[in-house]
Amino acid sequence: MADPKFILSGGGTGGHIYPAIAIADGLKRRFPDSEILFVGASDKMEMQKVPQAGYNIKGLWIAGIQRKLTLDNAMLPLKMMSSLWKSRGIVKSFRPDVVIGTGGFASGPLLKAASSFGIPTVIQEQNSYAGITNKWLSKNADKICVAYDGMERFFPASKLVFTGNPVRQDLIHTEDNRTEAIKKYGLDPEKKTLLVLGGSLGSMRINQLIAKELMWMLAQNVQVIWQCGKFYFEEYRHYGDTDNVQVLSFIDRMDLAYAAADVVISRSGASSVSELCIVGKPVIFIPSPNVAEDHQTKNAKSIVDKDGALMLKEVQLDTQFQPVFEDLLRNEDKQRRLGENMKKLAKVNATNYIVEEIIKLLK
């Protein structure tokens, strides 16, 4: 057959973008001469992150539903019609063999357009609680790749394939990059390094916690790489003037950030959990309570129950953070045990499994 062509769509947050990039990289390894195009929301972070990963992207005028009455909500029908029309034009012009969606609002009109032309579509759902766009698309999808059991409550059981979540290949051997990581971040190799991750857009509560506890943590002889998120960078950047603290809006080389870390504090979105399992570093998860069916707590608990990580809920932070963090920092055996147990839960071949499902749909 001729070299295949694929369109991928997923965006809004890193939790949708990076799985899509991982799948694209997997397809490229399998079909080096394939053509790959991304479609995203024109004002979201995928418009920068996808080209940085080496792929072309086209933008749609689309946005999600706001929780309160806004002009954006009033414009939603118009944006949807515009995006459906443009998606049909993109699909008709590019003529892909398969279209893959990893969630985010731009994937809705794109996969709908592909289905209307009879082009096979694949959904990749990262979370234990399905996103609104993927639920909407599932009726017409050919395959639905999932990372959690029990997803038949959201999707047709006959279409489900358990694959795990795709992760970037550069995370698989991060331990080999520690020397490069220490050099990149200008770290002291004699100090423990704390990596703080609040998700690609940042976490207000985690940022508040780190700001409050920073001087205490530094007194424990740690150095901090703090990814505060682009929405919070201006508010917290001045902490980067403190010795042994680096405040970043976004981390461009996650492989090196993980390689540098001795301990990680992180939200527990599905993609973050999948990455951290592969990296195998001791983690304190702080789930976001502001997500559907509290699925971040469920994500974290699935690791904690297997003695692979620690978890603190937001309501526990004021009283429990210091003793939990200090105990982990001082207990090398605990760090090693958590890291080893977490790594046992990694689904290293998830990307390959998803690529195999896509290949089955090639005509």
XYZ file of C-alpha atoms in Angstrom:
363
model
C 0.000 0.000 0.000
C 0.988 3.630 -0.397
C 2.471 5.431 2.587
C -0.419 5.989 4.997
C -1.715 9.388 6.117
C -2.956 10.175 9.602
C -4.660 13.100 11.288
C -4.451 13.437 15.059
C -6.333 15.805 17.298
C -6.036 16.388 21.013
C -5.487 19.533 22.953
C -6.303 22.192 25.463
C -3.981 20.662 28.051
C -0.819 18.605 28.045
C -2.906 15.611 29.148
C -4.462 15.522 25.667
C -1.566 16.913 23.619
C 1.302 14.665 24.711
C -0.562 11.368 24.237
C -1.353 12.521 20.684
C 2.303 13.372 20.060
C 3.379 10.011 21.518
C 0.997 8.203 19.134
C 2.264 10.272 16.189
C 5.852 9.398 17.097
C 4.867 5.723 17.287
C 3.248 5.876 13.844
C 6.311 7.632 12.454
C 8.594 4.903 13.786
C 6.396 2.289 12.111
C 5.839 4.254 8.878
C 8.812 6.636 8.421
C 7.393 8.038 5.159
C 3.831 8.515 6.418
C 2.187 11.938 6.387
C 0.913 13.188 9.734
C -1.201 16.276 10.386
C -2.529 17.616 13.683
C -5.716 19.623 14.185
C -6.233 21.664 17.348
C -7.991 24.659 18.844
C -6.489 27.806 17.357
C -5.932 29.597 20.683
C -4.697 26.665 22.793
C -1.242 25.395 23.717
C -1.187 22.692 21.053
C -0.536 25.404 18.461
C 2.938 25.821 20.003
C 3.675 22.357 21.402
C 2.865 20.324 18.295
C 5.186 22.279 15.930
C 7.900 22.050 18.597
C 7.513 18.268 18.335
C 8.043 18.491 14.579
C 4.497 18.182 13.216
C 2.246 20.484 11.204
C -0.987 21.639 12.809
C -4.127 23.424 11.635
C -6.314 25.367 14.054
C -10.078 25.377 14.521
C -12.185 28.161 16.023
C -13.515 26.043 18.878
C -13.781 26.238 22.660
C -15.384 24.324 25.501
C -18.545 25.074 27.431
C -17.996 27.544 30.275
C -19.663 26.827 33.616
C -21.237 30.267 33.788
C -23.162 32.342 31.263
C -20.585 33.948 28.971
C -20.301 35.325 25.457
C -18.154 32.286 24.610
C -21.080 29.997 25.439
C -23.407 32.062 23.273
C -20.892 31.729 20.420
C -20.539 27.955 20.828
C -23.065 26.913 18.115
C -21.391 29.244 15.629
C -17.932 27.969 16.588
C -19.087 24.367 16.238
C -20.556 24.950 12.777
C -17.406 26.791 11.699
C -15.180 24.006 13.039
C -17.255 21.253 11.432
C -17.097 23.061 8.094
C -13.346 23.619 8.325
C -12.777 20.031 9.528
C -14.612 18.686 6.494
C -12.344 20.779 4.285
C -9.207 19.529 6.053
C -10.274 15.884 5.839
C -11.329 16.191 2.201
C -8.050 17.869 1.235
C -5.641 15.706 3.285
C -7.502 12.404 2.710
C -6.245 10.538 5.786
C -6.412 6.764 6.139
C -7.224 6.951 9.869
C -8.105 9.840 12.210
C -7.174 9.646 15.904
C -8.586 11.770 18.734
C -7.131 11.986 22.245
C -9.719 14.353 23.739
C -10.139 18.093 23.851
C -12.812 20.043 22.041
C -11.078 20.283 18.654
C -11.185 16.511 18.243
C -15.017 16.601 18.249
C -15.712 18.259 14.900
C -12.656 16.648 13.307
C -13.647 13.057 14.103
C -17.281 13.810 13.226
C -16.140 15.056 9.826
C -13.935 11.997 9.296
C -16.808 9.643 10.165
C -19.086 11.432 7.708
C -16.600 10.570 4.920
C -16.383 6.925 6.053
C -12.822 7.288 7.330
C -11.957 5.027 10.293
C -11.570 6.815 13.627
C -9.839 5.879 16.885
C -10.438 7.469 20.288
C -7.809 7.330 23.020
C -9.284 8.044 26.464
C -6.680 8.670 29.169
C -8.871 8.931 32.253
C -10.979 6.619 34.398
C -13.871 9.042 33.832
C -14.477 9.683 30.124
C -14.334 13.209 28.757
C -17.419 14.820 27.225
C -15.951 14.974 23.700
C -14.916 11.315 23.635
C -18.317 10.197 24.952
C -19.975 12.203 22.172
C -17.731 10.639 19.520
C -17.844 7.049 20.742
C -20.967 6.009 18.801
C -19.209 6.441 15.452
C -15.658 5.484 16.501
C -14.159 2.236 15.221
C -11.855 1.635 18.201
C -11.645 3.133 21.690
C -8.307 2.664 23.456
C -8.517 2.964 27.246
C -6.231 2.796 30.281
C -8.695 1.773 33.001
C -11.085 -1.080 33.606
C -14.842 -0.470 33.722
C -14.951 1.935 30.767
C -17.966 0.137 29.276
C -20.117 2.415 31.441
C -19.140 5.225 29.045
C -18.430 3.458 25.766
C -19.746 0.527 23.685
C -17.987 -2.545 25.121
C -17.434 -4.062 21.669
C -15.169 -1.164 20.672
C -12.990 -1.076 23.799
C -9.340 -2.089 23.752
C -7.272 -1.931 26.938
C -3.916 -0.441 25.935
C -2.769 1.865 28.725
C -1.834 5.487 28.133
C 0.784 6.434 25.539
C 3.876 8.212 26.836
C 6.864 9.810 25.208
C 9.680 7.365 24.451
C 12.286 9.721 25.887
C 10.919 9.011 29.388
C 11.705 5.303 29.340
C 15.401 5.619 30.250
C 15.546 8.904 32.159
C 18.037 7.482 34.664
C 20.674 7.610 31.907
C 20.265 11.405 31.659
C 20.951 12.465 35.246
C 24.345 14.066 34.513
C 22.860 16.083 31.640
C 19.892 17.050 33.823
C 22.067 18.321 36.669
C 24.032 20.412 34.186
C 20.912 21.823 32.458
C 19.335 22.986 35.708
C 22.599 23.967 37.399
C 21.910 21.670 40.343
C 24.053 20.673 43.276
C 24.514 16.882 42.965
C 24.904 16.636 46.751
C 21.387 17.984 47.432
C 18.055 16.231 46.995
C 15.968 17.703 44.164
C 12.214 18.220 44.477
C 10.245 18.457 41.224
C 6.855 20.164 41.534
C 4.279 19.553 38.777
C 0.845 21.141 38.759
C -0.163 20.060 35.261
C 0.500 21.905 32.013
C -1.713 24.865 32.974
C -0.633 24.923 36.621
C -2.398 24.333 39.934
C -3.363 27.221 42.186
C -3.476 25.064 45.326
C -0.109 23.388 44.736
C 1.470 26.764 43.987
C 0.040 28.164 47.211
C 1.431 25.185 49.113
C 4.939 25.515 47.690
C 5.009 29.276 48.285
C 3.969 28.729 51.901
C 6.385 25.862 52.610
C 9.325 26.905 50.437
C 11.638 28.273 53.122
C 10.915 25.267 55.345
C 11.709 22.879 52.467
C 14.947 24.682 51.652
C 15.925 24.295 55.306
C 15.668 20.519 54.739
C 18.597 20.884 52.315
C 16.574 20.394 49.115
C 16.630 22.253 45.814
C 13.420 22.853 43.900
C 12.365 22.777 40.251
C 8.876 24.283 40.367
C 6.671 24.176 37.283
C 3.953 26.640 38.271
C 2.079 26.844 34.939
C 1.706 29.715 32.504
C -1.357 31.168 34.250
C 0.562 31.575 37.501
C 4.074 32.384 36.323
C 3.917 36.156 36.823
C 2.584 35.652 40.359
C 5.287 33.196 41.429
C 8.310 33.930 39.256
C 9.972 36.068 41.963
C 10.546 32.939 44.053
C 13.072 31.966 41.390
C 15.369 34.669 42.775
C 15.852 32.467 45.848
C 18.950 30.243 45.948
C 18.233 26.607 45.018
C 14.810 27.422 43.506
C 13.894 27.468 39.809
C 10.395 28.602 38.840
C 9.271 27.651 35.333
C 6.021 28.301 33.510
C 6.521 25.131 31.497
C 9.142 22.382 31.327
C 10.424 21.819 27.807
C 12.464 18.685 28.577
C 10.420 16.506 30.903
C 12.914 13.673 30.494
C 15.625 15.812 32.086
C 13.319 17.179 34.791
C 12.403 13.634 35.808
C 16.055 12.568 35.608
C 17.018 15.370 38.006
C 14.245 14.623 40.518
C 14.674 12.649 43.722
C 11.125 13.348 44.919
C 8.097 14.563 42.940
C 4.966 16.446 44.013
C 2.318 16.194 41.302
C -1.325 16.369 40.359
C -2.674 12.956 39.356
C -4.094 13.460 35.895
C -3.985 10.238 33.895
C -1.069 11.239 31.661
C 1.019 12.404 34.624
C 0.378 9.137 36.467
C 1.349 7.103 33.392
C 4.570 9.068 32.955
C 5.500 8.843 36.620
C 5.001 5.073 36.606
C 7.507 4.759 33.788
C 9.987 7.100 35.495
C 9.621 5.313 38.841
C 10.407 8.182 41.212
C 8.858 8.566 44.704
C 5.776 10.768 44.381
C 3.380 12.639 46.625
C 0.175 12.976 44.626
C -2.121 15.927 45.368
C -5.271 15.177 43.327
C -7.360 18.005 41.958
C -10.821 17.830 43.552
C -12.262 19.944 40.712
C -12.629 17.186 38.124
C -15.495 14.923 37.083
C -16.246 12.155 39.599
C -13.036 13.041 41.475
C -11.138 10.870 38.995
C -7.715 12.254 39.947
C -8.154 10.806 43.434
C -9.052 7.464 41.857
C -5.984 7.665 39.593
C -3.708 8.322 42.561
C -5.391 5.712 44.766
C -4.785 3.023 42.138
C -1.044 3.589 42.711
C -1.172 4.244 46.472
C -3.090 0.986 47.055
C -0.146 -0.895 45.544
C 2.382 0.931 47.746
C 3.694 2.862 44.735
C 3.117 6.464 45.889
C 1.815 8.705 48.666
C -1.301 10.868 48.433
C -2.408 13.999 50.258
C -5.800 15.533 49.604
C -5.963 19.314 49.434
C -7.815 19.475 52.763
C -4.878 17.670 54.430
C -2.109 19.946 53.195
C -2.032 22.462 56.037
C -1.630 19.800 58.720
C -0.073 16.794 56.990
C 2.309 18.128 54.348
C 5.368 18.777 56.509
C 5.421 15.422 58.351
C 4.691 13.418 55.176
C 7.290 15.250 53.090
C 9.973 15.140 55.779
C 9.461 11.431 56.418
C 9.782 10.677 52.682
C 12.831 12.894 52.285
C 14.660 11.260 55.197
C 13.719 7.663 54.399
C 15.846 6.396 51.511
C 14.400 2.870 51.795
C 10.886 4.261 51.420
C 11.914 6.299 48.385
C 13.403 3.224 46.755
C 10.417 0.995 47.597
C 7.838 3.467 46.259
C 9.830 4.017 43.060
C 10.277 0.301 42.419
C 6.620 -0.490 43.109
C 5.453 2.344 40.882
C 7.646 1.183 38.031
C 6.032 -2.271 38.205
C 2.728 -0.598 37.240
C 4.142 1.072 34.118
C 2.636 0.178 30.750
C 5.753 0.764 28.684
C 4.276 -0.675 25.466
C 1.006 1.295 25.509
C 1.959 3.420 22.495
C 2.817 0.318 20.446
C -0.489 -1.334 21.363
C -2.391 1.750 20.170
C -0.392 1.892 16.942
C -1.261 -1.774 16.306
C -4.976 -0.987 16.693
C -4.630 1.894 14.221
C -2.811 -0.333 11.729
C -5.694 -2.834 11.811
C -7.943 -0.098 10.390
C -5.749 0.645 7.369
C -7.503 -0.435 4.187
